[in-house]
Amino acid sequence: MAYRYLSTERRGDVFIITLQKPPENRLDTEACQELIRAYRQAERELGQDAEGAVILKGNDARFFCTGLDLDERERNAYSSTDGFYPLLATILDFPFPTIALINGHVFGGACLLTLAHDYRVMNSQRGYWQMPPVNAGLHHPGMGTLPRLRLSAPVARKVLLQAHKYKAQEALEDGIVDAIATPDRMLDVTLELANTWKAKAKMGVYGLLRNELVGAATEAYQRNSY
Amino acid sequence: MPESIINETNLALDRYDGNVFVITMRKAPENRLNSAYAQKLIGAFNTVRKLLGEDAEGAVITKGNDAKFWCTGLELDESDSNPYANSEGFFPLLATIMDFPFPTIALITGHTFGGAGPFALSHDYRVMNSKRGFFSMPPVNLGLHFPGIGTLPRLKLRPQVARAMLLEAKRWTGEEARKDGIVDLVAEPDKMLDVALELARQWAPKAKMGVFSLLRNELYGEAGRAFREISYVHGKPTGSPAKAKI
């Protein structure tokens, strides 16, 4: 299948979705909808009650995604309700383990995109992870659900109320990411993680159990969608 | 010498000094829970509650009978003949413990699997055998789910630990469980009852002013509500039964 702004690749039971929207993979409504299509394709091809996992990454060692297209948000009040929120709801509801390979910079809404995934692997040598809404005067209802549910309380505060700028080592220590690796190794490390956990989807309850832990976030984004 | 209150083949209830009660599960071989046994355990908790009365100091310890097992989960076969088995026993048991007016301690004497995960987590404190026994929740491997199965891991454990428990079916030794905050203390088999009794005596006074359960539920009330919601329910399914058995 052909997509705008991304490419997909399959390695065994692991799907890799690579964002390709230069220069920084900023997400607008169309890009989010294309991502949703890619996740749905992965789900269809993997099948029900099957082993599988999906990895989302950027295209190079510089940028993962530097956030939402804020110009579009100014022009169109519903850009997120038609794109970004449904995308997060899709990933949070997904029946297979998901991994964000943070190959480079992550800012703003893209931090939530990474937290929506079950696991995170980060480039150890390059790239910052930072959520600046408190600095920029931005908010959407439910913005805190993923920080609160995925991270320990002091770290959630650091992320949301301090807009702390994380490099890989500190992100690992604070539990924001699960592993860090050099640029030449990071895809392999992520594939290994995917292959370790793909079997957990086989009995058909992975999404149910994930939502036992983060369901309040899923519901918040479903509520905000469309 | 403790005073014997209940002395049945598969269950004992003894009263120790300082208003500390010890429930000993001895349902060979592994203290597996079925609806009848869960109701028996509820009965034991109710007996303690009535003996202590309101606004009293007191605590309950739930232990296994040896240093091998605490409880290896639900009798999954029972759901085959009775799809509402959990709703008739296991979920009400969890609800009872979440509501209990006195501090509760799970003395995890040995292996603890499956449904025994929430059963242990529903207690206020956990002491585990440092030398023997694993703690794990395998529902993701079995295709098992009930609404609320993740409430206690989510509310009591760090997110990454809850993820490992529920989505990875990770297995912890006593010491590993202590490091990850799943249990509060570990102790060697010959000392673990004493450690649990000491912990029980330390916190028993907190029940005296009659708000212990209220305050516990300020923290974890969502779990209690989830379990009550699916207790004594026969009008709708209350979860996805295991597609595989262990």
XYZ file of C-alpha atoms in Angstrom:
472
model
C 0.000 0.000 0.000
C 1.173 3.509 -0.739
C 1.034 6.261 1.809
C 1.772 9.941 1.902
C 4.286 11.027 4.513
C 5.331 7.543 5.601
C 6.523 4.174 4.465
C 5.876 0.752 5.920
C 7.997 -2.349 6.074
C 7.340 -5.804 7.445
C 9.933 -8.042 9.069
C 8.269 -11.257 10.075
C 5.577 -10.393 12.586
C 6.927 -6.898 13.157
C 5.676 -3.888 11.219
C 7.857 -0.812 10.955
C 6.210 2.525 10.137
C 8.693 5.241 9.153
C 7.572 8.859 9.199
C 8.787 10.704 6.127
C 7.514 14.263 6.205
C 10.491 16.567 5.910
C 11.889 18.523 7.489
C 10.832 17.432 11.002
C 7.890 15.060 10.572
C 5.464 17.634 11.955
C 1.992 16.162 12.182
C -0.958 17.712 10.444
C -4.409 16.163 10.101
C -3.563 14.371 6.889
C -0.346 12.868 8.259
C -2.207 11.626 11.327
C -4.876 10.028 9.163
C -2.209 8.350 7.053
C -0.619 6.977 10.218
C -3.989 5.620 11.328
C -4.308 3.861 7.955
C -0.875 2.337 8.421
C -1.715 0.998 11.894
C -4.958 -0.433 10.537
C -3.052 -2.111 7.698
C -0.654 -3.672 10.173
C -3.578 -4.916 12.235
C -5.270 -6.429 9.171
C -2.137 -8.156 7.948
C -1.187 -9.532 11.344
C -4.683 -10.870 11.907
C -6.597 -11.622 15.075
C -5.193 -13.618 17.949
C -1.773 -13.492 16.331
C 1.723 -12.589 17.366
C 2.872 -9.183 16.215
C 4.189 -5.758 17.052
C 4.445 -2.309 15.455
C 7.399 0.077 15.575
C 7.042 3.782 14.754
C 10.189 5.697 13.889
C 11.497 8.740 12.076
C 13.537 8.618 8.949
C 17.024 9.515 10.170
C 19.054 10.084 13.306
C 17.934 13.723 13.635
C 14.200 13.939 14.054
C 11.479 11.670 15.305
C 8.744 14.313 15.225
C 8.831 17.837 16.527
C 5.133 18.080 17.225
C 1.908 19.206 15.693
C 1.577 21.563 12.766
C 0.648 24.636 14.774
C -0.137 26.741 11.680
C -2.796 24.271 10.704
C -4.196 24.449 14.238
C -4.553 28.195 13.883
C -6.346 27.897 10.543
C -8.524 24.956 11.506
C -9.909 24.611 15.012
C -10.658 20.946 14.422
C -7.303 19.852 13.067
C -6.469 17.837 16.177
C -9.923 16.423 16.666
C -9.751 15.099 13.125
C -6.172 13.899 13.257
C -3.970 13.867 16.326
C -6.526 12.732 18.916
C -7.901 9.878 16.765
C -4.295 8.843 16.107
C -3.528 8.570 19.816
C -6.809 6.717 20.405
C -5.907 4.304 17.608
C -2.502 3.497 19.049
C -3.811 3.177 22.609
C -6.511 0.793 21.467
C -4.208 -1.279 19.234
C -4.307 -5.071 19.761
C -0.529 -5.564 19.443
C 2.443 -4.261 21.432
C 3.683 -0.930 20.064
C 7.137 0.608 20.292
C 8.275 4.152 19.507
C 11.864 4.254 18.240
C 12.899 7.783 19.199
C 15.608 8.209 16.602
C 15.872 11.959 17.132
C 14.184 15.072 18.497
C 10.732 14.805 20.041
C 8.782 17.883 21.078
C 5.319 18.795 22.171
C 2.483 16.596 21.013
C 4.996 14.102 19.682
C 5.959 13.306 23.284
C 2.410 12.108 23.787
C 2.692 10.152 20.561
C 5.687 8.315 22.042
C 3.952 7.801 25.399
C 0.932 6.328 23.627
C 3.168 3.428 22.586
C 3.777 0.563 25.007
C 7.578 0.895 24.917
C 10.134 3.555 23.941
C 13.696 3.157 22.699
C 15.791 6.323 22.273
C 18.873 7.388 20.346
C 21.561 7.555 23.030
C 23.650 10.123 21.220
C 21.310 12.644 19.786
C 17.961 14.219 20.290
C 15.903 15.870 23.001
C 12.519 14.828 24.385
C 10.517 17.747 25.741
C 6.885 18.751 26.279
C 6.690 22.574 26.252
C 2.924 23.251 26.704
C 3.423 24.950 30.051
C 5.874 27.350 28.382
C 3.683 27.919 25.354
C 0.340 28.305 27.069
C -1.082 25.227 25.440
C -3.495 22.674 26.836
C -6.007 20.107 25.696
C -8.312 18.134 27.993
C -6.660 14.818 28.740
C -3.133 16.121 28.035
C -1.973 14.827 31.389
C -3.431 11.328 31.169
C -0.456 9.755 29.406
C 2.188 11.453 31.594
C 0.226 10.516 34.716
C -0.400 6.914 33.729
C 2.888 6.043 32.063
C 5.299 7.848 34.395
C 5.962 8.037 38.111
C 4.398 11.056 39.819
C 7.584 13.132 40.222
C 8.549 12.496 36.602
C 5.056 13.382 35.350
C 5.383 16.670 37.178
C 8.813 17.251 35.642
C 7.433 16.592 32.186
C 4.178 18.536 32.332
C 4.826 21.347 34.809
C 8.534 21.957 34.264
C 8.826 21.254 30.528
C 12.034 19.445 31.361
C 14.288 18.882 28.354
C 15.444 15.282 28.387
C 18.467 13.711 26.818
C 18.554 9.955 26.428
C 20.410 8.939 29.580
C 18.156 10.955 31.875
C 15.073 9.795 29.990
C 16.163 6.237 30.706
C 16.776 6.961 34.382
C 13.393 8.646 34.749
C 11.596 5.762 33.092
C 10.406 7.792 30.110
C 12.193 5.414 27.761
C 12.907 1.738 28.311
C 16.213 1.457 26.470
C 18.742 3.687 24.739
C 21.106 2.701 21.934
C 23.583 4.248 19.550
C 22.228 5.252 16.130
C 23.697 2.203 14.414
C 22.206 -0.166 16.992
C 18.912 1.441 17.831
C 16.789 -0.276 15.217
C 18.182 -3.686 16.174
C 17.502 -3.033 19.850
C 13.951 -2.015 18.982
C 13.404 -5.072 16.810
C 14.672 -7.266 19.614
C 12.183 -5.685 21.994
C 9.399 -6.142 19.454
C 10.267 -9.783 18.954
C 10.428 -10.316 22.713
C 6.889 -9.096 23.325
C 5.038 -9.876 20.087
C 3.812 -13.215 21.454
C 1.826 -11.486 24.179
C -0.775 -10.485 21.599
C -1.566 -14.048 20.638
C -4.287 -14.706 23.199
C -6.240 -11.663 22.101
C -6.285 -9.694 25.332
C -3.259 -7.440 24.948
C -5.233 -4.281 24.174
C -7.736 -5.060 26.943
C -4.978 -5.443 29.514
C -3.095 -2.363 28.309
C -6.261 -0.372 28.767
C -6.589 -1.663 32.304
C -3.497 0.462 32.892
C -3.914 3.463 30.542
C -7.593 3.317 29.606
C -8.299 6.777 31.010
C -5.997 8.187 28.316
C -7.671 6.145 25.580
C -11.060 7.388 26.699
C -9.885 11.000 26.888
C -8.654 10.885 23.293
C -11.702 9.009 22.062
C -13.867 11.671 23.686
C -11.893 14.413 21.925
C -12.020 12.701 18.534
C -14.149 13.852 15.623
C -0.251 -19.347 72.243
C -2.751 -18.130 69.689
C -6.423 -18.773 70.282
C -8.086 -20.954 67.648
C -11.269 -19.433 66.229
C -11.736 -21.507 63.081
C -10.138 -24.915 62.714
C -11.303 -26.577 59.504
C -9.415 -28.925 57.226
C -8.717 -26.298 54.616
C -8.806 -23.102 56.674
C -7.706 -21.883 60.074
C -8.270 -18.602 61.870
C -6.206 -17.860 64.935
C -6.126 -14.869 67.212
C -2.738 -13.639 68.395
C -1.828 -11.001 70.968
C -2.547 -7.419 70.086
C -5.778 -8.129 68.229
C -3.921 -9.653 65.307
C -5.748 -12.401 63.461
C -4.081 -14.900 61.148
C -5.998 -16.665 58.380
C -4.126 -19.769 57.244
C -5.083 -21.168 53.873
C -4.471 -24.923 53.836
C -6.477 -26.120 50.854
C -4.093 -28.696 49.433
C -2.231 -28.697 47.249
C -1.841 -25.008 46.292
C -4.686 -23.066 47.938
C -6.424 -22.576 44.600
C -9.525 -20.448 44.899
C -12.966 -21.595 43.838
C -16.209 -19.810 44.627
C -16.874 -21.923 47.753
C -13.412 -21.348 49.159
C -13.546 -17.654 48.380
C -16.806 -17.443 50.329
C -15.134 -19.269 53.190
C -12.360 -16.703 53.210
C -14.961 -13.923 53.175
C -16.544 -15.636 56.180
C -13.220 -15.591 57.993
C -12.785 -11.854 57.333
C -16.340 -11.243 58.553
C -15.680 -13.265 61.695
C -12.654 -11.106 62.481
C -14.606 -7.935 61.827
C -17.391 -8.952 64.200
C -14.988 -10.066 66.923
C -13.079 -6.798 66.779
C -16.147 -4.559 66.606
C -16.095 -0.987 65.418
C -13.478 1.615 66.255
C -11.049 -0.980 67.521
C -7.406 -1.764 66.972
C -6.802 -4.847 64.883
C -5.271 -6.400 61.811
C -5.485 -9.530 59.670
C -2.708 -11.585 58.121
C -3.513 -13.999 55.284
C -0.919 -16.728 54.912
C -0.339 -20.096 53.302
C 0.350 -23.251 55.241
C 3.956 -23.925 54.282
C 6.949 -22.261 52.672
C 6.019 -23.488 49.190
C 2.749 -21.879 48.249
C 0.635 -18.886 49.067
C -2.031 -19.300 46.385
C -1.608 -20.284 42.773
C -4.764 -18.634 41.530
C -8.262 -19.586 40.555
C -9.532 -23.064 39.857
C -10.014 -22.295 36.172
C -12.070 -25.459 35.587
C -14.857 -24.103 37.740
C -15.576 -21.452 35.090
C -16.218 -24.233 32.590
C -19.213 -25.526 34.521
C -20.173 -22.178 36.026
C -19.391 -19.054 34.001
C -20.349 -16.908 36.983
C -18.026 -18.641 39.441
C -15.746 -15.626 39.881
C -18.704 -13.352 40.369
C -19.913 -15.638 43.171
C -16.650 -15.880 45.065
C -13.414 -14.368 43.831
C -14.607 -10.839 42.996
C -16.613 -10.535 46.238
C -13.503 -11.685 48.114
C -11.422 -8.912 46.552
C -14.198 -6.419 47.322
C -14.348 -7.611 50.937
C -10.631 -7.108 51.478
C -10.666 -3.677 49.806
C -13.477 -2.635 52.133
C -12.128 -4.203 55.336
C -12.032 -1.762 58.269
C -8.698 -3.036 59.563
C -5.188 -3.182 58.082
C -4.569 -6.356 56.100
C -1.277 -8.098 55.385
C -0.625 -10.796 52.836
C 2.112 -13.072 54.156
C 3.203 -14.478 50.796
C 4.594 -17.765 52.038
C 5.366 -19.107 48.560
C 4.221 -19.261 44.966
C 1.630 -16.729 43.986
C 0.111 -16.802 40.507
C -2.759 -15.545 38.447
C -5.763 -14.403 40.417
C -3.647 -14.572 43.549
C -1.899 -11.460 42.186
C -4.905 -9.169 42.766
C -5.699 -11.186 45.902
C -2.254 -10.298 47.329
C -2.356 -6.708 46.038
C -5.770 -6.119 47.628
C -4.111 -6.372 51.044
C -2.612 -3.205 52.513
C 0.836 -4.734 52.974
C 2.782 -7.679 51.612
C 5.542 -9.700 53.259
C 7.131 -12.346 51.065
C 9.277 -15.431 51.553
C 12.812 -14.314 50.711
C 14.037 -17.776 49.852
C 11.357 -19.423 47.821
C 8.379 -18.715 45.627
C 7.588 -16.662 42.550
C 5.020 -13.926 42.009
C 3.466 -13.552 38.570
C 0.209 -12.767 36.803
C -0.167 -14.762 33.568
C -3.535 -13.497 32.180
C -1.900 -12.060 29.033
C -0.579 -15.548 28.259
C -3.934 -17.196 28.890
C -6.239 -14.755 27.163
C -7.885 -13.981 30.472
C -9.362 -10.621 31.460
C -11.942 -9.155 33.769
C -12.819 -5.472 34.009
C -10.765 -4.166 36.890
C -7.959 -6.714 36.650
C -5.478 -3.880 36.223
C -6.797 -1.493 38.876
C -4.573 -2.681 41.725
C -1.380 -2.920 39.634
C -2.137 0.531 38.228
C -2.942 2.143 41.571
C -0.322 0.482 43.754
C 2.688 -0.043 41.475
C 4.953 2.146 39.377
C 3.719 2.241 35.760
C 6.660 0.275 34.407
C 6.192 -2.426 37.065
C 2.447 -2.606 36.375
C 3.231 -2.978 32.666
C 5.636 -5.825 33.385
C 3.083 -7.550 35.596
C 0.085 -7.269 33.298
C 1.529 -7.138 29.775
C 4.715 -9.187 30.174
C 3.575 -11.761 32.747
C 6.893 -11.116 34.460
C 7.907 -13.439 37.287
C 9.452 -11.973 40.439
C 11.354 -13.618 43.281
C 10.734 -12.211 46.743
C 13.764 -9.934 46.639
C 12.959 -8.714 43.117
C 9.380 -8.032 44.204
C 10.670 -5.995 47.124
C 12.929 -3.927 44.851
C 10.030 -3.220 42.510
C 7.727 -2.252 45.350
C 5.333 -5.171 44.852
C 5.999 -6.402 48.379
C 7.038 -4.312 51.342
C 9.328 -6.750 53.130
C 10.948 -10.110 52.606
C 11.892 -12.563 55.335
C 13.284 -16.040 55.631
C 10.736 -18.842 55.999
C 11.328 -19.375 59.718
C 11.039 -15.657 60.437
C 8.344 -14.522 58.040
C 5.371 -15.004 60.362
C 7.092 -12.993 63.081
C 7.853 -10.208 60.596
C 4.216 -10.164 59.513
C 2.987 -10.159 63.102
C 5.278 -7.248 63.945
C 3.994 -5.300 60.942
C 0.407 -6.114 61.921
C 0.941 -4.915 65.495
C 2.565 -1.730 64.199
C -0.443 -0.757 62.097
C -3.346 -2.265 64.041
C -3.838 0.976 66.038
C -4.601 2.885 62.824
C -8.032 1.277 62.696
C -9.103 2.652 66.036
C -10.569 5.947 64.833
C -12.819 4.215 62.352
C -11.557 5.799 59.129
C -8.970 3.279 57.945
C -11.143 1.822 55.188
C -12.347 5.264 54.098
C -8.782 6.482 53.745
C -7.590 3.323 52.021
C -10.363 3.790 49.520
C -9.321 7.380 48.932
C -6.246 5.834 47.371
C -7.556 2.611 45.869
C -11.328 2.970 45.858
C -11.486 2.559 42.098
C -10.357 -1.033 42.527
C -12.975 -1.788 45.177
C -15.680 -0.280 42.966
C -14.518 -2.330 39.984
C -14.710 -5.564 41.994
C -18.105 -4.738 43.510
C -19.452 -3.941 40.052
C -18.841 -7.532 38.942
C -19.752 -9.251 42.202
C -22.926 -11.344 42.391
C -23.673 -10.598 38.750
C -25.517 -13.183 36.687
C -27.182 -10.958 34.142
C -24.150 -10.291 31.960
C -20.675 -11.707 31.334
C -18.052 -10.438 33.756
C -14.864 -11.032 31.833
C -13.148 -13.103 29.210
C -12.402 -16.574 30.570
C -9.014 -18.162 30.030
C -8.510 -19.602 26.575
C -5.651 -21.664 27.911
C -5.162 -23.244 31.271
C -2.268 -23.707 33.621
